[in-house]
Tab-separated table of C-alpha atoms in Angstrom:
chain	number	residue	atom	x	y	z
A	10	MET	CA	-24.180	7.070	6.452
A	11	GLU	CA	-27.254	8.458	8.233
A	12	ALA	CA	-29.528	7.088	5.509
A	13	ARG	CA	-28.036	3.640	6.032
A	14	ASP	CA	-28.549	3.964	9.798
A	15	HIS	CA	-32.165	4.945	9.136
A	16	GLU	CA	-32.621	1.882	6.924
A	17	LEU	CA	-31.131	-0.329	9.617
A	18	LYS	CA	-33.490	1.140	12.220
A	19	LYS	CA	-36.426	0.426	9.898
A	20	GLU	CA	-35.230	-3.166	9.493
A	21	LEU	CA	-35.002	-3.564	13.274
A	22	ALA	CA	-38.467	-2.101	13.765
A	23	ALA	CA	-39.878	-4.445	11.110
A	24	THR	CA	-38.163	-7.424	12.734
A	25	LEU	CA	-39.566	-6.507	16.155
A	26	GLN	CA	-43.041	-6.016	14.698
A	27	ALA	CA	-42.837	-9.383	12.947
A	28	ARG	CA	-41.785	-10.989	16.229
A	29	GLY	CA	-44.833	-9.485	17.917
A	30	GLU	CA	-47.101	-10.839	15.176
A	31	LEU	CA	-45.477	-14.271	14.791
A	32	GLY	CA	-44.701	-14.984	18.414
A	33	PRO	CA	-41.644	-16.201	20.299
A	34	GLU	CA	-41.312	-19.463	18.313
A	35	TYR	CA	-39.954	-17.491	15.318
A	36	GLU	CA	-37.691	-15.278	17.435
A	37	SER	CA	-34.394	-17.001	16.552
A	38	ALA	CA	-35.189	-17.045	12.818
A	39	LEU	CA	-36.050	-13.337	12.871
A	40	ALA	CA	-32.906	-12.504	14.847
A	41	ASP	CA	-30.785	-14.538	12.419
A	42	SER	CA	-32.377	-12.744	9.478
A	43	PHE	CA	-31.728	-9.314	11.006
A	44	LEU	CA	-28.137	-10.202	11.898
A	45	GLU	CA	-27.566	-11.454	8.350
A	46	LYS	CA	-28.706	-8.081	6.997
A	47	VAL	CA	-26.363	-6.282	9.417
A	48	GLU	CA	-23.522	-8.560	8.336
A	49	GLN	CA	-24.223	-7.826	4.659
A	50	ARG	CA	-24.090	-4.102	5.390
A	51	LEU	CA	-20.784	-4.498	7.215
A	52	ASP	CA	-19.374	-6.591	4.361
A	53	SER	CA	-20.369	-4.028	1.766
A	54	THR	CA	-18.859	-1.220	3.855
A	55	MET	CA	-15.596	-3.130	4.292
A	56	ASP	CA	-15.504	-4.025	0.584
A	57	ARG	CA	-15.876	-0.350	-0.322
A	58	ARG	CA	-13.110	0.631	2.097
A	59	VAL	CA	-10.756	-2.067	0.819
A	60	ARG	CA	-11.398	-1.088	-2.823
A	61	ARG	CA	-10.812	2.572	-1.981
A	62	HIS	CA	-7.567	1.768	-0.157
A	63	LEU	CA	-6.329	-0.452	-2.985
A	64	ALA	CA	-7.145	2.269	-5.499
A	65	GLU	CA	-5.186	4.778	-3.396
A	66	GLN	CA	-2.258	2.358	-3.259
A	67	GLN	CA	-2.349	1.888	-7.042
A	68	VAL	CA	-2.406	5.643	-7.610
A	69	THR	CA	0.496	6.067	-5.213
A	70	ALA	CA	2.461	3.308	-6.927
A	71	ALA	CA	1.722	4.810	-10.354
A	72	ARG	CA	3.044	8.190	-9.226
A	73	GLY	CA	6.402	6.614	-8.562
A	74	PRO	CA	8.699	6.143	-5.596
A	75	GLY	CA	9.383	9.861	-5.105
A	76	ALA	CA	5.714	10.742	-4.565
A	77	ALA	CA	4.461	11.353	-1.053
A	78	ARG	CA	2.530	8.422	0.344
A	79	PRO	CA	-0.351	8.726	2.784
A	80	SER	CA	0.674	7.530	6.207
A	81	SER	CA	-1.372	4.907	7.969
A	82	ALA	CA	-1.181	3.591	11.487
A	83	ALA	CA	0.378	0.309	10.327
A	84	GLY	CA	2.999	1.690	7.962
A	85	VAL	CA	3.960	5.198	8.956
A	86	GLY	CA	7.696	4.572	8.828
A	87	THR	CA	7.797	2.222	5.850
A	88	ALA	CA	6.730	4.654	3.126
A	89	GLY	CA	9.193	7.239	4.381
A	90	ALA	CA	11.963	4.652	4.483
A	91	VAL	CA	11.333	3.659	0.859
A	92	ALA	CA	11.306	7.293	-0.268
A	93	ALA	CA	14.461	8.028	1.752
A	94	GLY	CA	16.172	4.962	0.270
A	95	PHE	CA	15.411	6.155	-3.243
A	96	GLY	CA	16.717	9.646	-2.460
A	97	GLU	CA	19.917	8.211	-1.040
A	98	ARG	CA	20.515	6.031	-4.104
A	99	PHE	CA	19.700	8.872	-6.497
A	100	GLY	CA	22.040	11.231	-4.656
A	101	PHE	CA	24.828	8.671	-4.625
A	102	ALA	CA	24.466	8.041	-8.363
A	103	LEU	CA	24.424	11.779	-9.078
A	104	VAL	CA	27.546	12.431	-7.005
A	105	SER	CA	29.380	9.542	-8.645
A	106	LEU	CA	28.550	10.895	-12.114
A	107	VAL	CA	29.720	14.371	-11.166
A	108	LEU	CA	32.954	12.949	-9.771
A	109	ALA	CA	33.384	10.755	-12.875
A	110	VAL	CA	34.462	13.751	-14.978
A	111	PRO	CA	37.542	14.763	-12.959
A	112	LEU	CA	38.423	11.125	-12.217
A	113	SER	CA	38.312	10.357	-15.953
A	114	ALA	CA	40.531	13.352	-16.703
A	115	ILE	CA	43.037	12.366	-14.018
A	116	GLY	CA	43.082	8.776	-15.271
A	117	VAL	CA	43.647	9.798	-18.911
A	118	VAL	CA	46.366	12.336	-18.050
A	119	ASN	CA	48.311	9.959	-15.806
A	120	ALA	CA	47.844	6.556	-17.521
A	121	GLY	CA	46.137	7.111	-20.870
A	122	ILE	CA	43.254	4.913	-21.945
A	123	GLU	CA	44.122	2.338	-19.267
A	124	GLY	CA	43.699	5.023	-16.602
A	125	LEU	CA	40.285	5.929	-18.034
A	126	VAL	CA	39.199	2.277	-17.960
A	127	VAL	CA	40.421	1.851	-14.373
A	128	ALA	CA	38.626	5.052	-13.283
A	129	TRP	CA	35.343	3.937	-14.838
A	130	LEU	CA	35.675	0.394	-13.477
A	131	GLY	CA	36.097	1.958	-10.044
A	132	ILE	CA	33.035	4.187	-10.516
A	133	VAL	CA	30.895	1.294	-11.749
A	134	GLY	CA	32.205	-0.961	-8.964
A	135	VAL	CA	31.419	1.524	-6.218
A	136	ASN	CA	27.904	2.061	-7.596
A	137	ALA	CA	27.323	-1.695	-7.910
A	138	VAL	CA	28.425	-2.306	-4.319
A	139	HIS	CA	26.215	0.525	-3.093
A	140	ALA	CA	23.208	-0.789	-5.052
A	141	ALA	CA	23.748	-4.313	-3.738
A	142	HIS	CA	24.142	-3.046	-0.187
A	143	SER	CA	20.965	-0.937	-0.249
A	144	GLY	CA	18.861	-3.756	-1.699
A	145	GLY	CA	18.329	-2.242	-5.115
A	146	LEU	CA	15.369	-0.219	-6.332
A	147	PHE	CA	13.367	-3.097	-7.768
A	148	ARG	CA	13.763	-5.349	-4.742
A	149	GLN	CA	12.573	-2.579	-2.406
A	150	ARG	CA	9.521	-1.917	-4.591
A	151	GLU	CA	8.735	-5.631	-4.577
A	152	ARG	CA	9.066	-5.815	-0.768
A	153	GLU	CA	6.747	-2.810	-0.390
A	154	ARG	CA	4.189	-4.355	-2.768
A	155	ARG	CA	4.297	-7.674	-0.894
A	156	ARG	CA	3.866	-5.881	2.442
A	157	VAL	CA	0.746	-4.079	1.215
A	158	VAL	CA	-0.713	-7.268	-0.247
A	159	SER	CA	-0.031	-9.246	2.935
A	160	GLU	CA	-1.683	-6.535	5.060
A	161	TRP	CA	-4.863	-6.871	3.030
A	162	GLN	CA	-4.829	-10.665	3.076
A	163	GLU	CA	-4.764	-10.779	6.887
């Protein structure tokens, strides 16, 4: 960054020298030219930062929902909420599968194949209600992606 600052100082010195040689009638044109160069530098710096941030977001998204996400001032709580939501859903699904074994055995022993069907319909129903209530994995990913895109469009 120091090299860029040095270049900017050289540009300013050249602009001031040109003003001294050309006179005050060219002052506004020289100032506009210098400000345009400053604006181009700012644009290139912002473009680099945006590309770097988007690349970080893509890497984070590619790692999956369980990966740790870098916190930013605008979205400190959001990334943690998405990761916590995934952990909750995963834990619920795991517990329901573990409980499916004894529930299946109880259903078969007490009511035969009909008991097994009722037990599994109950397991699937509870998981479906839980998934619908929590918003579902794909809908939460889509909301997170839209939030990131909207932040960069502002």
